[in-house]
Every structure is written in C-alpha cells, then in structure tokens.
Coordinates of C-alpha atoms in Angstrom, one line a residue:
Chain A
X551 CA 0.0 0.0 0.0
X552 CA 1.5 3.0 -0.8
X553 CA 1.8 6.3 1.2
X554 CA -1.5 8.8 0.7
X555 CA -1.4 11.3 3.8
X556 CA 1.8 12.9 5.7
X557 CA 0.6 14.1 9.3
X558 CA 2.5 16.6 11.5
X559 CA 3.4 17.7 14.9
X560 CA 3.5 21.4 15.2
X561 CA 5.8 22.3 17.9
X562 CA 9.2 21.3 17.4
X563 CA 8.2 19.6 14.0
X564 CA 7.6 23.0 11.9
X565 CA 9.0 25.3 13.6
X566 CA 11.7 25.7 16.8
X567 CA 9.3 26.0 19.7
X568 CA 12.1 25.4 22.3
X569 CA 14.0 27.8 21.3
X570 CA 11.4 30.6 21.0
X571 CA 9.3 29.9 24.4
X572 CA 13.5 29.7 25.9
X573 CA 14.1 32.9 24.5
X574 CA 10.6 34.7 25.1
X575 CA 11.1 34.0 28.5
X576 CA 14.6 34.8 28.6
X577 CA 14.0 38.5 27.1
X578 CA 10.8 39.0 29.5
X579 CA 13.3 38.4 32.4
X580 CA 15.6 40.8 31.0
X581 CA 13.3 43.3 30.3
X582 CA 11.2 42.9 33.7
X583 CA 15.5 43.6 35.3
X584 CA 15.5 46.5 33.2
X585 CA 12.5 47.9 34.5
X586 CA 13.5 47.3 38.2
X587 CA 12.9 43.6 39.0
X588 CA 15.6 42.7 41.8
X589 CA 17.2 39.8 40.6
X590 CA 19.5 38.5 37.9
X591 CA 19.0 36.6 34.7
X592 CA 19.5 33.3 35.7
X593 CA 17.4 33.1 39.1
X594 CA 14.8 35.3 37.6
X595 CA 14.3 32.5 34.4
X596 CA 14.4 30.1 37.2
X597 CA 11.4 31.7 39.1
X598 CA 9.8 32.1 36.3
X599 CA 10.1 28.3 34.9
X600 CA 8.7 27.0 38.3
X601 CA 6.1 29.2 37.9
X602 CA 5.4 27.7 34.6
X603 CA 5.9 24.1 35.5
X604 CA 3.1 25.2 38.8
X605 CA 0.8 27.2 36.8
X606 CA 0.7 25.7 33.6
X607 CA 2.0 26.9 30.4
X608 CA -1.5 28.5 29.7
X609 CA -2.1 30.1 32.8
X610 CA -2.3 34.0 31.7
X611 CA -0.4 35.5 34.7
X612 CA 2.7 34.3 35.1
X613 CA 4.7 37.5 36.0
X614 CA 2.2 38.1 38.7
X615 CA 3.1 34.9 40.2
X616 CA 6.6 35.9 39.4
X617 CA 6.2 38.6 41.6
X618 CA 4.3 36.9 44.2
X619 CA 6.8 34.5 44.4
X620 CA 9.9 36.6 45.0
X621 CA 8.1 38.5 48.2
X622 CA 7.6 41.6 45.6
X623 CA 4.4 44.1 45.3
X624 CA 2.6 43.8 42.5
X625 CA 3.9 46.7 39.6
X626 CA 2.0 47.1 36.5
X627 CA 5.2 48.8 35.2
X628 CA 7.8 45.4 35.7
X629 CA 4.6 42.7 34.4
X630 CA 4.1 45.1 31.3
X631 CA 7.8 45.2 30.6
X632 CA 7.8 41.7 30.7
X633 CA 4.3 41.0 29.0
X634 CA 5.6 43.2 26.1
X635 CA 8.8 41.3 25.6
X636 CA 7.7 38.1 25.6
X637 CA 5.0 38.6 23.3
X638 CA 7.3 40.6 20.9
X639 CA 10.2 37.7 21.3
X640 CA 7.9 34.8 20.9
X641 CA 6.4 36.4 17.4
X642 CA 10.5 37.0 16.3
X643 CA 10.8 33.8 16.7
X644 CA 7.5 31.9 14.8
X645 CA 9.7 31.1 12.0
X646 CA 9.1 27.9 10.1
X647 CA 12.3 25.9 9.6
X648 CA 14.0 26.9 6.7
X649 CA 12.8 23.6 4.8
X650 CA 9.1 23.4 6.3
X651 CA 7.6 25.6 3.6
X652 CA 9.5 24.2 0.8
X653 CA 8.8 20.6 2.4
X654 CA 5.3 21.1 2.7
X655 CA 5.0 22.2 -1.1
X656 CA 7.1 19.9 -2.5
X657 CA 4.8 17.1 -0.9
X658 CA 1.3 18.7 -2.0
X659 CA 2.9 18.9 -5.5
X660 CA 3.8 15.0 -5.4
X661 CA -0.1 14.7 -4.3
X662 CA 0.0 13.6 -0.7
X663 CA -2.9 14.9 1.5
X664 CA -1.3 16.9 4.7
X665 CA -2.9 17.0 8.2
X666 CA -2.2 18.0 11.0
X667 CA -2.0 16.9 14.8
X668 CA -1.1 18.3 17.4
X669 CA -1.6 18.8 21.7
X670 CA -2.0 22.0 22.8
X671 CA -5.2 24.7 22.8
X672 CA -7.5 25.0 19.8
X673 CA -7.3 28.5 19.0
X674 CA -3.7 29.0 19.7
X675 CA -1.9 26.2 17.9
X676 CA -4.5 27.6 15.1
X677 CA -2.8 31.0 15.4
X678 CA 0.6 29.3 14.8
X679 CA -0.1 27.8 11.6
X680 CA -1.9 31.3 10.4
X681 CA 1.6 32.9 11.3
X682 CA 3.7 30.6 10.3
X683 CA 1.5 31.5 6.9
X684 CA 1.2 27.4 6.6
X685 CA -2.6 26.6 7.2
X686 CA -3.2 26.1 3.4
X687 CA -0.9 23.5 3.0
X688 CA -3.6 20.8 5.7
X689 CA -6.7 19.3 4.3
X690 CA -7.0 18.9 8.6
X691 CA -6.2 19.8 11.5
X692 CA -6.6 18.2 14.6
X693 CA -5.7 19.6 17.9
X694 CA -6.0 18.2 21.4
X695 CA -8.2 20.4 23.6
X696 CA -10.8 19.8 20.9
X697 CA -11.5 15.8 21.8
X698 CA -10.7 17.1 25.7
X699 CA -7.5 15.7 26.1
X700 CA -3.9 17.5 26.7
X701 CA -1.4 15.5 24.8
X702 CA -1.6 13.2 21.7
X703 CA -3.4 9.6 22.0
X704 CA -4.7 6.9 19.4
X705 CA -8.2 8.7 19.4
X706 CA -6.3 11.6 17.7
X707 CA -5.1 9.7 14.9
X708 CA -8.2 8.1 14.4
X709 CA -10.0 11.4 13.7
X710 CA -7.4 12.5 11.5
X711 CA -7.4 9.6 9.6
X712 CA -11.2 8.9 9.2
X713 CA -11.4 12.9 7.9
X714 CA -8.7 12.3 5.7
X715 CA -10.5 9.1 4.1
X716 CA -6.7 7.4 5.0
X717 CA -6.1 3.7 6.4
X718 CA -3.3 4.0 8.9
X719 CA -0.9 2.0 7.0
X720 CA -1.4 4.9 4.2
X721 CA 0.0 7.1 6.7
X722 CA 3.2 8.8 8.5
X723 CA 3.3 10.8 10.9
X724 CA 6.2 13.4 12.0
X725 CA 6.7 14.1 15.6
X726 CA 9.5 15.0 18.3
X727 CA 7.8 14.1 21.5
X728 CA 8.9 10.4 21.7
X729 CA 6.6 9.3 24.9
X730 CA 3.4 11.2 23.8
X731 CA 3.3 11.9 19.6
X732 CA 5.5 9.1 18.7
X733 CA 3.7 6.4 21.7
X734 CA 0.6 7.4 20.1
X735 CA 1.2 6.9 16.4
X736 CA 2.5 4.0 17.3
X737 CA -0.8 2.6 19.1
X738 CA -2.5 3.6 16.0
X739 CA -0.1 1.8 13.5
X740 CA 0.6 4.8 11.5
X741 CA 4.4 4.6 10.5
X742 CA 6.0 6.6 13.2
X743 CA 9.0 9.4 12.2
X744 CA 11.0 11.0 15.0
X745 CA 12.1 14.7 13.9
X746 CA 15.1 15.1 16.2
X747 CA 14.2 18.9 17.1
X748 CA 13.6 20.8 20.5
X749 CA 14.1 19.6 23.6
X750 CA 13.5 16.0 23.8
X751 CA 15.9 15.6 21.1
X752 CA 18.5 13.8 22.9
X753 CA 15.8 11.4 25.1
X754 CA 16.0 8.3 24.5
X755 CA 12.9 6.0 24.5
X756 CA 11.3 4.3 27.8
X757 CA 10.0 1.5 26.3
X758 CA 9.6 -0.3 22.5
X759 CA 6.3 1.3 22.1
X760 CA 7.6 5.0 22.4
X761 CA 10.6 3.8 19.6
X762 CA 10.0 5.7 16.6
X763 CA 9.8 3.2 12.9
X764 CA 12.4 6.0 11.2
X765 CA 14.6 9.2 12.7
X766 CA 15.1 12.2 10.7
X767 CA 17.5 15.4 11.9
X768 CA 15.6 17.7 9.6
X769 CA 12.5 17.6 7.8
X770 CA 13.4 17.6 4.0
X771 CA 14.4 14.3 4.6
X772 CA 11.4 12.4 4.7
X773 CA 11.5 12.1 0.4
X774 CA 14.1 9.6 1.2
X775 CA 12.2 7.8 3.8
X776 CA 8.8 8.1 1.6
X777 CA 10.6 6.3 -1.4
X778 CA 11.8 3.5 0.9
X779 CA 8.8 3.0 2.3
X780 CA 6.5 3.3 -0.9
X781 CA 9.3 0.9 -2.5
X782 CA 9.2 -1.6 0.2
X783 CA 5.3 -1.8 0.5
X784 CA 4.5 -1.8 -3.0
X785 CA 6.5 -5.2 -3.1
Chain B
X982 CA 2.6 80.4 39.0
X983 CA 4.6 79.0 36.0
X984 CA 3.5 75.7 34.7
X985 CA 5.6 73.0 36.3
X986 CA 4.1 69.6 34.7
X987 CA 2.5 68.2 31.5
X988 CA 0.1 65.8 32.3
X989 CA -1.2 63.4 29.2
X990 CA -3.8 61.6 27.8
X991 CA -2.7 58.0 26.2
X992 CA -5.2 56.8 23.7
X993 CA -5.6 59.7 20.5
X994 CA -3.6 62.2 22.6
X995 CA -0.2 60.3 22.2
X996 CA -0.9 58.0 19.6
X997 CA -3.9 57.2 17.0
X998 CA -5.9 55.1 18.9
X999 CA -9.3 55.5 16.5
X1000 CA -7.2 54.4 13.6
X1001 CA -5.5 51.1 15.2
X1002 CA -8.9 49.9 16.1
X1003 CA -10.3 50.4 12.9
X1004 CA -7.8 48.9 11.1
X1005 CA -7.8 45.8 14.0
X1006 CA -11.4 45.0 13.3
X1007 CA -11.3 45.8 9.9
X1008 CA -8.4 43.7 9.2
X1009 CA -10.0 40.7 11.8
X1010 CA -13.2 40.9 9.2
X1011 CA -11.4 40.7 5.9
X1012 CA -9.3 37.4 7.5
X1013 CA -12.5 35.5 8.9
X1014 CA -14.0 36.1 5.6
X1015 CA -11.0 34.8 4.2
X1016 CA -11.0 31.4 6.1
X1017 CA -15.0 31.2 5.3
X1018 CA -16.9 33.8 7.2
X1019 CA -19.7 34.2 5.2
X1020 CA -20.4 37.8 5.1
X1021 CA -19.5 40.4 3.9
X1022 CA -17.3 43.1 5.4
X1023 CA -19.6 46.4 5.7
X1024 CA -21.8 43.4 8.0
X1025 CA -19.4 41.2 9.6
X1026 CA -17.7 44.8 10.7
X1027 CA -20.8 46.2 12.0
X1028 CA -21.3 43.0 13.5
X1029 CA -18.3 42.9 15.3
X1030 CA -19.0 46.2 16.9
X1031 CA -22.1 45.9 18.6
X1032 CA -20.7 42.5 20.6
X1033 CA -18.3 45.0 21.6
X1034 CA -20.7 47.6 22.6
X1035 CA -22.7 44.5 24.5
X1036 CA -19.5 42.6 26.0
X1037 CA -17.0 45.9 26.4
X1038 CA -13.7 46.1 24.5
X1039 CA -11.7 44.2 27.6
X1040 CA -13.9 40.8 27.1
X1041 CA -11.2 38.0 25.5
X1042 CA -13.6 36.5 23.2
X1043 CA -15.2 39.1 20.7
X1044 CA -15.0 36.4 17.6
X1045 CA -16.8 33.4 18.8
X1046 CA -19.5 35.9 20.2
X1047 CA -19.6 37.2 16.4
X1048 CA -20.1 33.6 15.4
X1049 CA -22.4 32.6 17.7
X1050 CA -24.5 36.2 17.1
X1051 CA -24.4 35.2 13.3
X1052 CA -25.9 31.8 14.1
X1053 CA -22.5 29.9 12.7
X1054 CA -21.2 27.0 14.5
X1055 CA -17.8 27.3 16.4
X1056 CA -15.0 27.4 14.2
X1057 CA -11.6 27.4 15.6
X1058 CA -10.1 28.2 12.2
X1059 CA -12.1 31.3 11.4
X1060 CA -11.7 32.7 15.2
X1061 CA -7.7 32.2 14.9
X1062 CA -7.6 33.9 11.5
X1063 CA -9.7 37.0 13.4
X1064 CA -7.3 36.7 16.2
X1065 CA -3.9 36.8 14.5
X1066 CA -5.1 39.7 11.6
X1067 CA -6.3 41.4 14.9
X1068 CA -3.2 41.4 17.0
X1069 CA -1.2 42.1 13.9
X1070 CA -3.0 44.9 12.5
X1071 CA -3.4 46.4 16.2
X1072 CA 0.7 46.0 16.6
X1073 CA 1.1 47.4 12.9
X1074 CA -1.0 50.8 14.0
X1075 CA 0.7 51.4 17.7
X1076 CA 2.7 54.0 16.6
X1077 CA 3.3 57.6 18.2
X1078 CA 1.7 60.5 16.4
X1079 CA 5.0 62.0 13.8
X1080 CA 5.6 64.9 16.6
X1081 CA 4.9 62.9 20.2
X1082 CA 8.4 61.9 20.6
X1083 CA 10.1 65.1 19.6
X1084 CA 7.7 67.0 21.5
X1085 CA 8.1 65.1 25.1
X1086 CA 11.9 65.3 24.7
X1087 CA 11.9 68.7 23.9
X1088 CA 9.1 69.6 27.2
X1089 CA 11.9 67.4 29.0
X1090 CA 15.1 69.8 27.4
X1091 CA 13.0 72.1 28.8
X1092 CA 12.4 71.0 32.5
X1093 CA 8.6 70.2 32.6
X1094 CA 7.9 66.7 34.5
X1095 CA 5.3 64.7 32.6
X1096 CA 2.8 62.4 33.4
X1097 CA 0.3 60.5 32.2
X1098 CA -3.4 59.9 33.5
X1099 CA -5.8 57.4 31.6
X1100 CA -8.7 55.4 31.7
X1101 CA -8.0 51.6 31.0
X1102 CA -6.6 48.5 31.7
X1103 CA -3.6 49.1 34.2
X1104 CA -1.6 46.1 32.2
X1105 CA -2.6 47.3 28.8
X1106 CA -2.1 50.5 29.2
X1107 CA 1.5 50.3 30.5
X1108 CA 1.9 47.8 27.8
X1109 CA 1.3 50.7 25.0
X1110 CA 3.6 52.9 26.9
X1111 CA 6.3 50.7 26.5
X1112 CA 5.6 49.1 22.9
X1113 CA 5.8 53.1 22.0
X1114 CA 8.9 53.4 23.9
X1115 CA 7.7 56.5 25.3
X1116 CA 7.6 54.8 29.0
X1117 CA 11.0 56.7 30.2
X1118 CA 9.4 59.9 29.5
X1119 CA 7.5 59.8 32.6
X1120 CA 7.4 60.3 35.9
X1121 CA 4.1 59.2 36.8
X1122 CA 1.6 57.3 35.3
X1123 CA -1.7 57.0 36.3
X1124 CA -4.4 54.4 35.5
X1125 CA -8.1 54.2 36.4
X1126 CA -8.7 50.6 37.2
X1127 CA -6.1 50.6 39.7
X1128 CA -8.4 53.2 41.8
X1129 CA -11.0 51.3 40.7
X1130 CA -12.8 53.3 38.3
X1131 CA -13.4 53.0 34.5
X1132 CA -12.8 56.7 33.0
X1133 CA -10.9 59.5 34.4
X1134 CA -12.3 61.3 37.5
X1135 CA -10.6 64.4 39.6
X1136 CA -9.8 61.8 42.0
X1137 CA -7.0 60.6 39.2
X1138 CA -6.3 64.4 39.0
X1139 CA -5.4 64.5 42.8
X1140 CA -2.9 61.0 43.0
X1141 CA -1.1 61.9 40.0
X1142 CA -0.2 65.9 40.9
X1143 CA 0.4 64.9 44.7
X1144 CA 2.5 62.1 43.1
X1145 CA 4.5 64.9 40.7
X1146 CA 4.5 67.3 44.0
X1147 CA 2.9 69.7 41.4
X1148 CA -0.2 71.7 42.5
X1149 CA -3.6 72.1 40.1
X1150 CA -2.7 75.6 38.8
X1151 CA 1.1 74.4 37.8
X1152 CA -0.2 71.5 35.6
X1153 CA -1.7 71.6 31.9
X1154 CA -3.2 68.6 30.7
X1155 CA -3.4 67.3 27.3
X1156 CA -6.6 65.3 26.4
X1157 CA -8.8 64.0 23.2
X1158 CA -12.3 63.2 25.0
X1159 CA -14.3 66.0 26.6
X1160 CA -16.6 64.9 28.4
X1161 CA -14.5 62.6 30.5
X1162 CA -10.8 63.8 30.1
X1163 CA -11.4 67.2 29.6
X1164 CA -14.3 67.6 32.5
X1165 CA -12.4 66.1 34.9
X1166 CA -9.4 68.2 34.6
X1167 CA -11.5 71.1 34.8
X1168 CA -13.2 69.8 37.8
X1169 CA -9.9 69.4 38.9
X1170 CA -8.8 72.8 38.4
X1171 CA -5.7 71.5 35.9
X1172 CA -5.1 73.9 32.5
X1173 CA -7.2 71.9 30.1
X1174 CA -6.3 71.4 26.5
X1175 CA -8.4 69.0 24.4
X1176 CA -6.2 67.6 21.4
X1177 CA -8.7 67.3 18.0
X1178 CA -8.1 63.6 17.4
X1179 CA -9.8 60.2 16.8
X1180 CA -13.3 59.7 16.9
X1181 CA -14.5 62.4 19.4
X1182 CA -12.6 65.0 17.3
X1183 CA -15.8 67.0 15.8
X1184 CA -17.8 66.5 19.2
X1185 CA -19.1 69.6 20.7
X1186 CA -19.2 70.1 24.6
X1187 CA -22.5 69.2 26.3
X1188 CA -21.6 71.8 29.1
X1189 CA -19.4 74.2 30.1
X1190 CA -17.6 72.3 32.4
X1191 CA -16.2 69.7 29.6
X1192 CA -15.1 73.1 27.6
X1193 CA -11.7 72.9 27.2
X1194 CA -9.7 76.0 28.4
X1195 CA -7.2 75.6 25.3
X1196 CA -7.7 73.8 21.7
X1197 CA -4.8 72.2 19.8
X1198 CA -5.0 69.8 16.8
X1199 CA -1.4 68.4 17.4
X1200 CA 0.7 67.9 20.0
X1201 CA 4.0 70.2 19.2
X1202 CA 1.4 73.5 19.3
X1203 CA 1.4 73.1 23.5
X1204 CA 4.7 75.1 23.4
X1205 CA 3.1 77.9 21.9
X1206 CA 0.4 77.6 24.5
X1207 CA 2.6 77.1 27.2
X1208 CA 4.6 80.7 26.6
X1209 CA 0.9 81.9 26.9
X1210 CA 0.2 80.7 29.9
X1211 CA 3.8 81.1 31.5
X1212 CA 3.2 84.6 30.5
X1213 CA 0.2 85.1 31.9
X1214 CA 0.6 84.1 35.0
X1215 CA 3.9 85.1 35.5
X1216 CA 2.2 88.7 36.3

C-alpha cells in the first residue's frame, strides 16, 4: 500500500518552539531587570520556569506569580515590561524551519494529503499555523483540547485519519515528542518518524512502544524515507 | 505660577488610537471572511461592533461571540484567523503621532515633569507605553482601574499631581475626550487642553464644564500655548 497522507506535529516539527518559548522567556526576564525587577537573569528565568511548570504553560499571569513568588508588590510597570517582551520575542521567533515551507509544497505537489496533529489549545496552535503562513498547505487539522485531552493519543489519529478518508498504513506521521506523539502513532499503526528537534531531542525511548519506525535530523528528509517506504510496500 | 508639569492623555492624545482599532477590526473581518466567514465586510464589521458595545472592549472573546450572534457554529479556524489579523494589524498601527516623541523630549530639554493619566486596563495601558517606547518619558503614570474606576475622575487628577508634588494651577493637561478627560481636569482645576483627534474630534461640549480652556489639533502646538500661559501668570 503505498503512502496517501503525511501528518505533523507542530511544535518542534515546523518550527523551533524550544527555542522561542527559551528565549521569550529569557528576554521577559531581562526586560522585567530593566524595569526594576531585583534579581539576575538566571534566578529570575528560574522563578519564572517553576512558575510555569506550577501554573501551567497557559495560565495568563505568570509574572504576577513571578512577583508573588519573589516576596515583591505587584507593579504594572515590571509585568508590562515583561508582558511586552515576551509577546514581541515569541512572534521574532514563529519562523518555520528553513525547509518546512519548501517541504510542505514539495509534498502537495507529489499529491500527498497533509494534516495536521497536534496537543495544545485550539485557538492557539491555530494561530501558529496562520503565522507561520502554513494553514493552506492541511486538508486537517486536529488539535487536542478539541477531543478534551492534553497530549496526543490513538483517538487523535483516528480522527485524522477517518477525515482524511486514509487507512493508517497509508499514513506517517512526524513528531519530536517520543513518549506522547511518537507512543501514540504508534498505538494507532501509522508509521512513526522522530524529527530530532527541540528539547526531547537527545531522550531516548522508555519503552519499544515510544521507539520511533524512522529518525530524521531535519525535515526535507522524509523524500528519502517516503521512497523507501512506498518501495518496500508496494512489493 | 509657571507651569511645572504636562500631564497626558494616552489613547488619540499620544498616539492614534481610533485608527489602530479600525484597522484591527477591519483587518480581523477581511481574514475570517477569508477562512469562510460568510459575510461580507460592511456586515461582519458592523457585526463585530455591537458585541463590543454588548461585552465591552476588555472581554477576550469578541469572535466566537460574532459567530455565535451570526448563528454559525464554532470554528476554531475562522476565530484564529480573526485573532492573528487582529493582533497584527493592532501592533502594525501602535505608533506615536510623527511629533509625540520630539515634543516630550523637547518639554523634558525644557524642564517640565510629565505624566500621564488614563482610563484603562492598568496592564494594557502600561503595555502601549512601552511598545511606544515612550515609557521613560514619565514620571508618573496613572491608571483608572487601579483606583478602581473605569474613565478618568478628579480623584486621578489629585494622585497623580500629589504624586508629581505639582499643585492644580502648575499643571496643563493634554486630552482627546471631553466629556470625560477634559471635564475632569476642569473639575480638577488643571489647565485643560483638548487635542482634536480620533473619533470624538468633531464633538461639541455638552456643558461648560467639559469646555476645554485651550484647543490644539497636534501635539507640538502646546509650546506655543505654554509661553501663553507662563506669560500670563507670571504677572
């Protein structure tokens, strides 16, 4: 059977989210120093990462924790500082890779259907592929918080698949997180490809069913991978 | 008693604030039609502002209440697109006036203190301070919701010249909407001068007491206005 649809991960797998929530939060703590917060860089992104890892990454007030959390009054002046920073930082930084567009197109022009899966909230992982200037490229997208769950399972790909009119062996799917996207595409017996991006690129997997079928360091190199596989199972 | 400080205004006074929003909602429109609103934009921007007339501008979710107003089902696609034109277009339109900068430098040169009293969001507002990098100009900056009240009242008048250690008679202040800005300055007993910008620019005063004391149509004419009333009180 040969190859039909090519599904993605966003984060990580499009574009370098590691690197841009690292340096959003990096430049908020800088400017938030700048503006009078009394601490320096490092204990400041510190704070603010166990803030995060308390909170949530999409609790809306994590400079006023910030605050709270260093025995500081609350100053509209310091969260705005760092509010505008990280906002303007994360948007330098949604930048497809410098092969995701010309991967994307390349793969529409050899007539494979694209989708998308992804964790993450609706409307915002939405936003991403509007900035990133890539939401024309998926015939669907599936995120998450839609089916109520927080990270990728089986369900997901069954979706995807059924709106796709695809059979799983039809499919692959590109991903970086090995024990969430990779686990799950797995379950689902789409062929699995780690994207060795981000932070979990140097984890190594728990257990066989988080293993990934094919590893790739960048993503123009799945042509090589689709012409194995469409060789192999056309046999 | 020579004038001492230049108290200002944020929204039309220091930068086009009618315009940016405009263009935001305008531009939000055009995109959700775009990604398969179906209406068309005279409508969908109409629309759009009477569910911010019913909700207030500071509710998060404007677009699904559009949807949900035009009888559409949820569609996170269509919000996002509103959501990402809006934040862009509303980023691409916060820019000072062509003379704001020049002209608080040059009131600094000169030895006024400024400040800056405004109704709003204390976060947001501090936030368009600083994305105008304008925020080092001044030495106080008052918001309403931090004394709990929605548009400017005297009370603002009183925190912010206590704050400059200015009295009422040594302050001018620099404002676009008369019957809130401009009325309470007067009741405040602060040299009122209404700027003739955005959206209130061709309203007439209801009373006397929102009747500005001075008129100026941009903001590098107060230095004419100020050697008048240096002048004038100087005898």
């Amino acid at each position: 059977m040969k190859i039909k649809s090519v599904l993605f991960n966003i984060d990580n797998t499009l574009y370098n989210a590691s690197l841009q929530i690292e340096n959003a939060r990096l430049n908020a703590i800088r400017a938030m120093i700048e503006a009078g917060l009394p601490v320096d860089i490092e204990n400041g992104y510190r704070i603010l990462k166990k803030v995060v890892e308390e909170y949530g990454e999409d609790y809306p007030n994590h400079f006023n924790k910030l605050l709270e959390k260093m025995g500081l009054k609350w100053n509209p002046h310091v969260i705005a500082a760092g509010v505008v920073a990280f906002r303007e930082t994360n948007l330098a930084f949604l930048k497809p890779y410098p092969d995701t567009i010309k991967t994307l197109l390349k793969l529409r022009e050899s007539g494979y259907k694209l989708g998308v899966i992804s964790d993450g909230r609706i409307i915002k992982q939405w936003q991403k592929l509007i900035q990133l200037r890539i939401q024309h490229f998926f015939d669907t997208v599936v995120i998450s918080e839609e089916y109520e769950c927080k990270k990728l399972t089986s369900k997901l790909f069954d979706v995807c698949l059924y709106a796709m009119n695809t059979k799983a062996e039809e499919a692959i799917f590109i991903g970086d997180d090995i024990e969430t996207d990779i686990k799950s595409a797995n379950e689902s017996n789409v062929t699995s490809i780690r994207i060795r991006k981000g932070e979990s690129r140097l984890i190594e997997p728990k257990t066989k069913r988080s293993k990934a079928k094919y590893e790739i360091t960048k993503l123009s190199e799945i042509f090589e991978l689709l012409d194995l596989i469409n060789s192999s199972t056309s046999k």
